[in-house]
PDB file of C-alpha atoms in Angstrom:
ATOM      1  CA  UNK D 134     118.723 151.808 113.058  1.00 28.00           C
ATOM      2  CA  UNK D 135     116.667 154.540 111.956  1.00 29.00           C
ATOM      3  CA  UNK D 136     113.090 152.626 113.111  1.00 27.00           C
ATOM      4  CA  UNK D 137     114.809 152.641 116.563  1.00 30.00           C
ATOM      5  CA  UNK D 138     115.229 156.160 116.502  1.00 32.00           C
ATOM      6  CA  UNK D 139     111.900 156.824 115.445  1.00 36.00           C
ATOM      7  CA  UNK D 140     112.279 158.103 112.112  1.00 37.00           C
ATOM      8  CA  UNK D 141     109.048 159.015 110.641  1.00 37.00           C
ATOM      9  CA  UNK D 142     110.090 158.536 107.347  1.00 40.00           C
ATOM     10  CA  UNK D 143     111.646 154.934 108.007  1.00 38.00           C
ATOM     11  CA  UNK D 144     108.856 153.718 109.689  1.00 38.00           C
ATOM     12  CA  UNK D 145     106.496 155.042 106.725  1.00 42.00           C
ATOM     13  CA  UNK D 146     108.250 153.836 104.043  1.00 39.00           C
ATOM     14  CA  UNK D 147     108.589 150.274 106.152  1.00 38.00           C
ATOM     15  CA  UNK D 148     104.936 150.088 106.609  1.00 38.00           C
ATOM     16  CA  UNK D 149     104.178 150.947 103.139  1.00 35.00           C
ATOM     17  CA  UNK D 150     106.668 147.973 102.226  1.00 34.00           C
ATOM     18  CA  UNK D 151     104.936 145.563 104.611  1.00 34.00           C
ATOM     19  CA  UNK D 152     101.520 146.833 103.587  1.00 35.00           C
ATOM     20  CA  UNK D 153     102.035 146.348  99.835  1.00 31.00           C
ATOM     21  CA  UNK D 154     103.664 142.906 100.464  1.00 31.00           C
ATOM     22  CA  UNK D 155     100.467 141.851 102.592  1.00 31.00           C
ATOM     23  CA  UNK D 156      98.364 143.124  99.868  1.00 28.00           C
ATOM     24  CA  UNK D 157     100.434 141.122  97.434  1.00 29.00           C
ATOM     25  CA  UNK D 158      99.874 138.073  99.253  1.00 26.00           C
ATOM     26  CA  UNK D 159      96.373 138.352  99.923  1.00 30.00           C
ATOM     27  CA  UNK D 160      95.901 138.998  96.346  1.00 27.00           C
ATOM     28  CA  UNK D 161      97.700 135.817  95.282  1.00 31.00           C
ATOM     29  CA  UNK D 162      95.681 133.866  97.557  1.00 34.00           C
ATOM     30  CA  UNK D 163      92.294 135.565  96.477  1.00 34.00           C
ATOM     31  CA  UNK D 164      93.299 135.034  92.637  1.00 33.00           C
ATOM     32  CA  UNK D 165      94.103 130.904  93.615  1.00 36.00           C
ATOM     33  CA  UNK D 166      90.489 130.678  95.370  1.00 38.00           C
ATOM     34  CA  UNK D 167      89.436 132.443  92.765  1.00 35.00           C
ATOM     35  CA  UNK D 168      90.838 129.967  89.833  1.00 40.00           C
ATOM     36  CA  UNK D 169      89.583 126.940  91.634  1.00 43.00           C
ATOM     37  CA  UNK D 170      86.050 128.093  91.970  1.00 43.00           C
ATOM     38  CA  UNK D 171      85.938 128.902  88.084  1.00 45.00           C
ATOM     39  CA  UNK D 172      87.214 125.672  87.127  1.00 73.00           C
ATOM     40  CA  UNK D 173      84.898 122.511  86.504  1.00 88.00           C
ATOM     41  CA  UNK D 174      85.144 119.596  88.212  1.00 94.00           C
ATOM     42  CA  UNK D 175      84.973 115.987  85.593  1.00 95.00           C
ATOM     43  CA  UNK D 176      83.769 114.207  88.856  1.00 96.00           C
ATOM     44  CA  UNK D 177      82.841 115.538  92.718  1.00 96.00           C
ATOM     45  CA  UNK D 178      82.052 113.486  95.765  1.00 96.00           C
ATOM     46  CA  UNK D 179      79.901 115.080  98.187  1.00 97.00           C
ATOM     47  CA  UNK D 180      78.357 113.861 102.111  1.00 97.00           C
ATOM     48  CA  UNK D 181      82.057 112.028 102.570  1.00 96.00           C
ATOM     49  CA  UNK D 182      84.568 111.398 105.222  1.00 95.00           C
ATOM     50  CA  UNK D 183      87.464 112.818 103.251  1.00 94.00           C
ATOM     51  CA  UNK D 184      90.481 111.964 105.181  1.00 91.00           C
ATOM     52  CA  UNK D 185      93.466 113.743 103.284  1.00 89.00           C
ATOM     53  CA  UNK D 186      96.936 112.851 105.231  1.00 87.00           C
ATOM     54  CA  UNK D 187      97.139 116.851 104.670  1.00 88.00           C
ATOM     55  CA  UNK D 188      97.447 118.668 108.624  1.00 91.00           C
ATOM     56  CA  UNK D 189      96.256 121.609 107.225  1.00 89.00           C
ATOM     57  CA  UNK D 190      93.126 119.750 106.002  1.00 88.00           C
ATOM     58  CA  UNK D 191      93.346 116.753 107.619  1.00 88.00           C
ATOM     59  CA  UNK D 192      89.527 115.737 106.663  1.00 87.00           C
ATOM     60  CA  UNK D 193      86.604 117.360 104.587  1.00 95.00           C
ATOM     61  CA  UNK D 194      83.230 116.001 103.014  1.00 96.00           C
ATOM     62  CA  UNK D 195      83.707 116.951  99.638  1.00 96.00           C
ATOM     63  CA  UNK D 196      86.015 116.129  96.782  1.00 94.00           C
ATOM     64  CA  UNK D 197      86.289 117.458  93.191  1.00 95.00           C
ATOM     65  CA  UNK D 198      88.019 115.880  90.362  1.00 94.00           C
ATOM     66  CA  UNK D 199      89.213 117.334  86.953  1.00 93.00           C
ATOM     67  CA  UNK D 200      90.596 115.167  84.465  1.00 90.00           C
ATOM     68  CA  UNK D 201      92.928 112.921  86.443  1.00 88.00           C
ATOM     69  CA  UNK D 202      93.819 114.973  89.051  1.00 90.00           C
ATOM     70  CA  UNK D 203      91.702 116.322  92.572  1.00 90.00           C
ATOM     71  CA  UNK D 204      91.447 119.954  91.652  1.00 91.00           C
ATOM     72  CA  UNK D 205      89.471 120.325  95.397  1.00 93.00           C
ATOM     73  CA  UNK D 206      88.735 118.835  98.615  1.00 94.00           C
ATOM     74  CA  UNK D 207      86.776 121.010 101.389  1.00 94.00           C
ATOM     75  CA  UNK D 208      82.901 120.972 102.157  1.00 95.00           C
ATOM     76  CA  UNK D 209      79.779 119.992 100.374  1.00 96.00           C
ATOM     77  CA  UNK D 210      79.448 124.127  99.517  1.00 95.00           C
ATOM     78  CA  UNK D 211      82.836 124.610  98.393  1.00 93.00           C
ATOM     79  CA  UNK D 212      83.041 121.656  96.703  1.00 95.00           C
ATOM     80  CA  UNK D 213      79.204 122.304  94.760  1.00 92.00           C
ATOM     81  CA  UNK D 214      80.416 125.544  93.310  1.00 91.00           C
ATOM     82  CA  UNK D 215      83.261 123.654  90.404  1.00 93.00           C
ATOM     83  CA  UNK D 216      79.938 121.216  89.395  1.00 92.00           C
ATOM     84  CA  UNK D 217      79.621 121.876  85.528  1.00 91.00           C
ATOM     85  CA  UNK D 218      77.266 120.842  82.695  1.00 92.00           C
ATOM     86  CA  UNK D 219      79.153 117.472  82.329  1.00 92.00           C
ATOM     87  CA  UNK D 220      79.914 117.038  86.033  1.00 95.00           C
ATOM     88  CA  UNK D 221      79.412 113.100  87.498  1.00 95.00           C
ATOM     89  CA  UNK D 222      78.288 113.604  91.138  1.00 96.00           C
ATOM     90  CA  UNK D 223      78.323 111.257  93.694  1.00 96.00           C
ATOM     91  CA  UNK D 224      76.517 111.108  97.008  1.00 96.00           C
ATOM     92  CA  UNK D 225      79.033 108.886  99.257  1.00 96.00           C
ATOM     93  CA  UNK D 226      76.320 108.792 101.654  1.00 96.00           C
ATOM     94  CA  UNK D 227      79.023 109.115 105.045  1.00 95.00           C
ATOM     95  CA  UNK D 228      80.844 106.713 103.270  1.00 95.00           C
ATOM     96  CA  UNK D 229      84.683 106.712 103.826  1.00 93.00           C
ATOM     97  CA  UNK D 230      87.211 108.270 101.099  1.00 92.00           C
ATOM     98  CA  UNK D 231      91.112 107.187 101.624  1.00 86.00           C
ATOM     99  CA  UNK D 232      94.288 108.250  99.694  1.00 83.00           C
ATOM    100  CA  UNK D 233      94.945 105.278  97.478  1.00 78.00           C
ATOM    101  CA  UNK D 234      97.989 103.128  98.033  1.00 69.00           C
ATOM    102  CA  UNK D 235      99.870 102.439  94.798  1.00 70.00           C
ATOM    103  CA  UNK D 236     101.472  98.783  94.749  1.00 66.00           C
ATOM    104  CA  UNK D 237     104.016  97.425  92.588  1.00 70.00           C
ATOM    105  CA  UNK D 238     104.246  94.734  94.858  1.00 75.00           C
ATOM    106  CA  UNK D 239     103.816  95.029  97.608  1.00 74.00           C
ATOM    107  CA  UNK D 240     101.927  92.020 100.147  1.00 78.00           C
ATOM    108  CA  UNK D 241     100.591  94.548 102.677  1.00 79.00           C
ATOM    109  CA  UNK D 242      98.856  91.732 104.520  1.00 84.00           C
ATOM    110  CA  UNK D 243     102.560  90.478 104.826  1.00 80.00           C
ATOM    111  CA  UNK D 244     104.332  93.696 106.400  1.00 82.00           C
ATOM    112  CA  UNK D 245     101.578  94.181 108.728  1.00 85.00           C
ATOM    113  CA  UNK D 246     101.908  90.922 110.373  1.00 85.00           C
ATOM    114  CA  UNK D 247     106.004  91.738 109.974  1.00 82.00           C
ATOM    115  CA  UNK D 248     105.433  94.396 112.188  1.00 87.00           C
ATOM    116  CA  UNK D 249     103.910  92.081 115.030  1.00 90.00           C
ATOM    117  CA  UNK D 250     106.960  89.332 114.524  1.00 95.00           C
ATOM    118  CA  UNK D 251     110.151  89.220 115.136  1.00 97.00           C
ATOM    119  CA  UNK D 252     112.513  90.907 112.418  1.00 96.00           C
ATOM    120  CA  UNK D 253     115.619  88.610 111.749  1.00 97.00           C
ATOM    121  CA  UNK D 254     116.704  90.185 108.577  1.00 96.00           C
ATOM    122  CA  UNK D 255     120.666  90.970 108.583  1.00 96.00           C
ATOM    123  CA  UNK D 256     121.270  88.826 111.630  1.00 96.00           C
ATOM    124  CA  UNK D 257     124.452  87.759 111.463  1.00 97.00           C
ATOM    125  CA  UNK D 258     124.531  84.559 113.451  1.00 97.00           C
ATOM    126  CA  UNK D 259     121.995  81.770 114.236  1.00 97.00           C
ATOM    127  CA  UNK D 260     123.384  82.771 118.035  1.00 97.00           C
ATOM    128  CA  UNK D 261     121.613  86.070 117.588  1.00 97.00           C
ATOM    129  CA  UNK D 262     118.568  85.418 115.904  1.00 97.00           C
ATOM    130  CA  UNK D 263     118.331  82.458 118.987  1.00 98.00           C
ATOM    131  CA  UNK D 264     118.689  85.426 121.401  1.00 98.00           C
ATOM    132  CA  UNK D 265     116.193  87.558 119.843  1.00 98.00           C
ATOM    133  CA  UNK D 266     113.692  84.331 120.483  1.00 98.00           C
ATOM    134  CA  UNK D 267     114.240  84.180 124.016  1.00 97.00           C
ATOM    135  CA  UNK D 268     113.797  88.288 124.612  1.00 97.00           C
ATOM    136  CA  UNK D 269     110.138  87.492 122.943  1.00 97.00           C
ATOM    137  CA  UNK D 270     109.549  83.997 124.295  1.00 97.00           C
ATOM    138  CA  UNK D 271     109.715  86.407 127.835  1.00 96.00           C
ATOM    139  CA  UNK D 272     107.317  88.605 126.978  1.00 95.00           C
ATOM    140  CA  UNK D 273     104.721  86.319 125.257  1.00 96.00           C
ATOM    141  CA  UNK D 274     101.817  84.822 126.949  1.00 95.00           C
ATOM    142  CA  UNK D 275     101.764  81.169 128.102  1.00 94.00           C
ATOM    143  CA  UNK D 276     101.650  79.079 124.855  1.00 93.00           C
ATOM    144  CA  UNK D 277     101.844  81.835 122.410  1.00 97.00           C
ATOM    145  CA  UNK D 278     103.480  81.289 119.076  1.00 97.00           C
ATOM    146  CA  UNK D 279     107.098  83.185 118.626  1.00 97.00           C
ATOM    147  CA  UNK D 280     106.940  84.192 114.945  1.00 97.00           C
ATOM    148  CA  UNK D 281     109.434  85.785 112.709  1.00 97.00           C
ATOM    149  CA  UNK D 282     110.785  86.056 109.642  1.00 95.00           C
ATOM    150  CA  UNK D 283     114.100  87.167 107.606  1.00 95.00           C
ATOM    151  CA  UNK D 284     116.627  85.119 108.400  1.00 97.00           C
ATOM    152  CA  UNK D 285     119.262  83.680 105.696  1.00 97.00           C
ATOM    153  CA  UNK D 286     122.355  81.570 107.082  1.00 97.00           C
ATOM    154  CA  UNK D 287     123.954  82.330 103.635  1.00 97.00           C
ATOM    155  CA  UNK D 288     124.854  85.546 106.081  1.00 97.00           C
ATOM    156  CA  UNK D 289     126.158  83.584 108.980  1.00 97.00           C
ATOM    157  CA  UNK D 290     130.032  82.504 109.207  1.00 96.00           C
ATOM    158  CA  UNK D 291     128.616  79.065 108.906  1.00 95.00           C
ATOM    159  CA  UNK D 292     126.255  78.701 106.319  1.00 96.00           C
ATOM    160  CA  UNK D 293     123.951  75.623 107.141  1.00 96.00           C
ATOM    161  CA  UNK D 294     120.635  75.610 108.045  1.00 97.00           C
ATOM    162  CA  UNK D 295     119.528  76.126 111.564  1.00 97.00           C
ATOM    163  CA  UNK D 296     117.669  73.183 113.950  1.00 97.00           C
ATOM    164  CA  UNK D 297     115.036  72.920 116.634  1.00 97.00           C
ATOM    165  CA  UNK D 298     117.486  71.793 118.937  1.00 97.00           C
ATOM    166  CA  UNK D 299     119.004  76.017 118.941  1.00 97.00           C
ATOM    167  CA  UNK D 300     115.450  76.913 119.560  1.00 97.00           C
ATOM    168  CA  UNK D 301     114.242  74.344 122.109  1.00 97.00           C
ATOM    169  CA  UNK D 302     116.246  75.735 125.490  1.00 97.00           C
ATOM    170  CA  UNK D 303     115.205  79.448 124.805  1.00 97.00           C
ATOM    171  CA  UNK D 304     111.856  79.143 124.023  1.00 96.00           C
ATOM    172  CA  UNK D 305     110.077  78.565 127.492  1.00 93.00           C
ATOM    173  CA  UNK D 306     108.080  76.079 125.819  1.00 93.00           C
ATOM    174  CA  UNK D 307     106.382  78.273 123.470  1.00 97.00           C
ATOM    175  CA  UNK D 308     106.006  77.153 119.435  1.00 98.00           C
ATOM    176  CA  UNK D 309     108.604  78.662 117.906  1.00 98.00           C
ATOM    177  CA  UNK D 310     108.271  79.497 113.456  1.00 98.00           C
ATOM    178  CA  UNK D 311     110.440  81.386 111.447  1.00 98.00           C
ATOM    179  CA  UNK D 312     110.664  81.904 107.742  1.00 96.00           C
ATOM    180  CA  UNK D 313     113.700  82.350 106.010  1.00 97.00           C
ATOM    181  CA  UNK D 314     113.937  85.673 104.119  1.00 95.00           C
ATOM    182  CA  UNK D 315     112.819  84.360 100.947  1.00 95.00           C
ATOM    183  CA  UNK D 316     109.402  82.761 102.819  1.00 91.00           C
ATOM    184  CA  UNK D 317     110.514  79.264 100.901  1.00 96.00           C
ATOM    185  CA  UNK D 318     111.762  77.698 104.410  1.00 97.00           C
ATOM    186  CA  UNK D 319     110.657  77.362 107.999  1.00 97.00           C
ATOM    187  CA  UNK D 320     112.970  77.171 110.853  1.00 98.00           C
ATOM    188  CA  UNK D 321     110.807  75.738 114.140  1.00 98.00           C
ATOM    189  CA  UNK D 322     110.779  74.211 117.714  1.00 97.00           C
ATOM    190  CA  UNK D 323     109.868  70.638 118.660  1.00 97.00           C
ATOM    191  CA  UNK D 324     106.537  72.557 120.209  1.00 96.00           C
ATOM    192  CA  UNK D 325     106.060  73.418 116.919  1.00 96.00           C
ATOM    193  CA  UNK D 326     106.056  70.210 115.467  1.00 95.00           C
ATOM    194  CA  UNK D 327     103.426  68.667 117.926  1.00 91.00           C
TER     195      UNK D 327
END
């Protein structure tokens, strides 16, 4: 209330507030720049395409490394001014640097090509899974293979395995294969078969 009535003393003291607090910050983010650039890098990567996964920095040339964490990433400059005594450098030459992908085990390969088939895990019935092969079998290009994967009939209310025969009427004629959710079993068409 009293910056809306244009109290002098208000407004000072809330600019001195906002002024310190500014200086505070910019401070604080002079003393981190200021950290990184005195500390030495174990290993730094320089003439890169650093892509990070980071928006803010989505991609750089340079990378530092200290110990067994990246202390850095930015350009060649930056990057050059944390090389020490006992820094490794090396010249990736435009050469392509990605986060790594940790894998416990994982088949990438495997859920990439999921991604492209048809996804039958948690169907409840053979019905639906046979419904799910005639929505792609009418999208798919003449003689194109219907693929999936992740069905179980332990799930379904009958608990036998599925036949071509289920397949054969939806399919438009198209090859039909899909593994069971444990990849051990195949269920197919009688295109398939040929």
């Amino acid at each position: 209330m009293a910056l809306l009535s244009g109290d002098t003393n208000s407004m000072s003291r809330s600019s001195r507030l906002a002024g310190t607090a500014l200086l505070a910050i910019s401070f604080a983010a002079c003393a981190g720049s200021h950290e990184n650039s005195m500390q030495t890098a174990t290993l730094i990567l320089v003439r890169g395409r650093i892509h990070t996964l980071d928006p803010a920095i989505p991609d750089a040339t340079a990378l530092a490394i200290a110990g067994d964490r990246i202390a850095q990433v930015g350009t060649d400059k930056e990057i050059s001014g944390l090389m020490g005594p006992g820094t490794r450098k090396i010249d990736l030459q435009g050469r392509s640097v990605l986060p790594g992908l940790i894998d416990a085990h994982l088949h990438l390969s495997g859920i990439g090509q999921a991604l492209e088939r048809i996804d039958l895990r948690g169907i409840a019935t053979p019905e639906a899974a046979v419904k799910l092969v005639e929505e792609a079998a009418s999208r798919a290009a003449p003689g194109a293979w219907i693929l999936g994967r992740g069905w179980d009939q332990n799930l379904w209310p009958v608990k036998e395995f599925p036949t071509a025969s289920m397949l054969d009427p939806v399919a438009g004629g198209h090859p039909v294969s899909l593994q069971r959710i444990d990849g051990h079993a195949l269920w197919v068409n009688t295109p398939a078969l040929e």
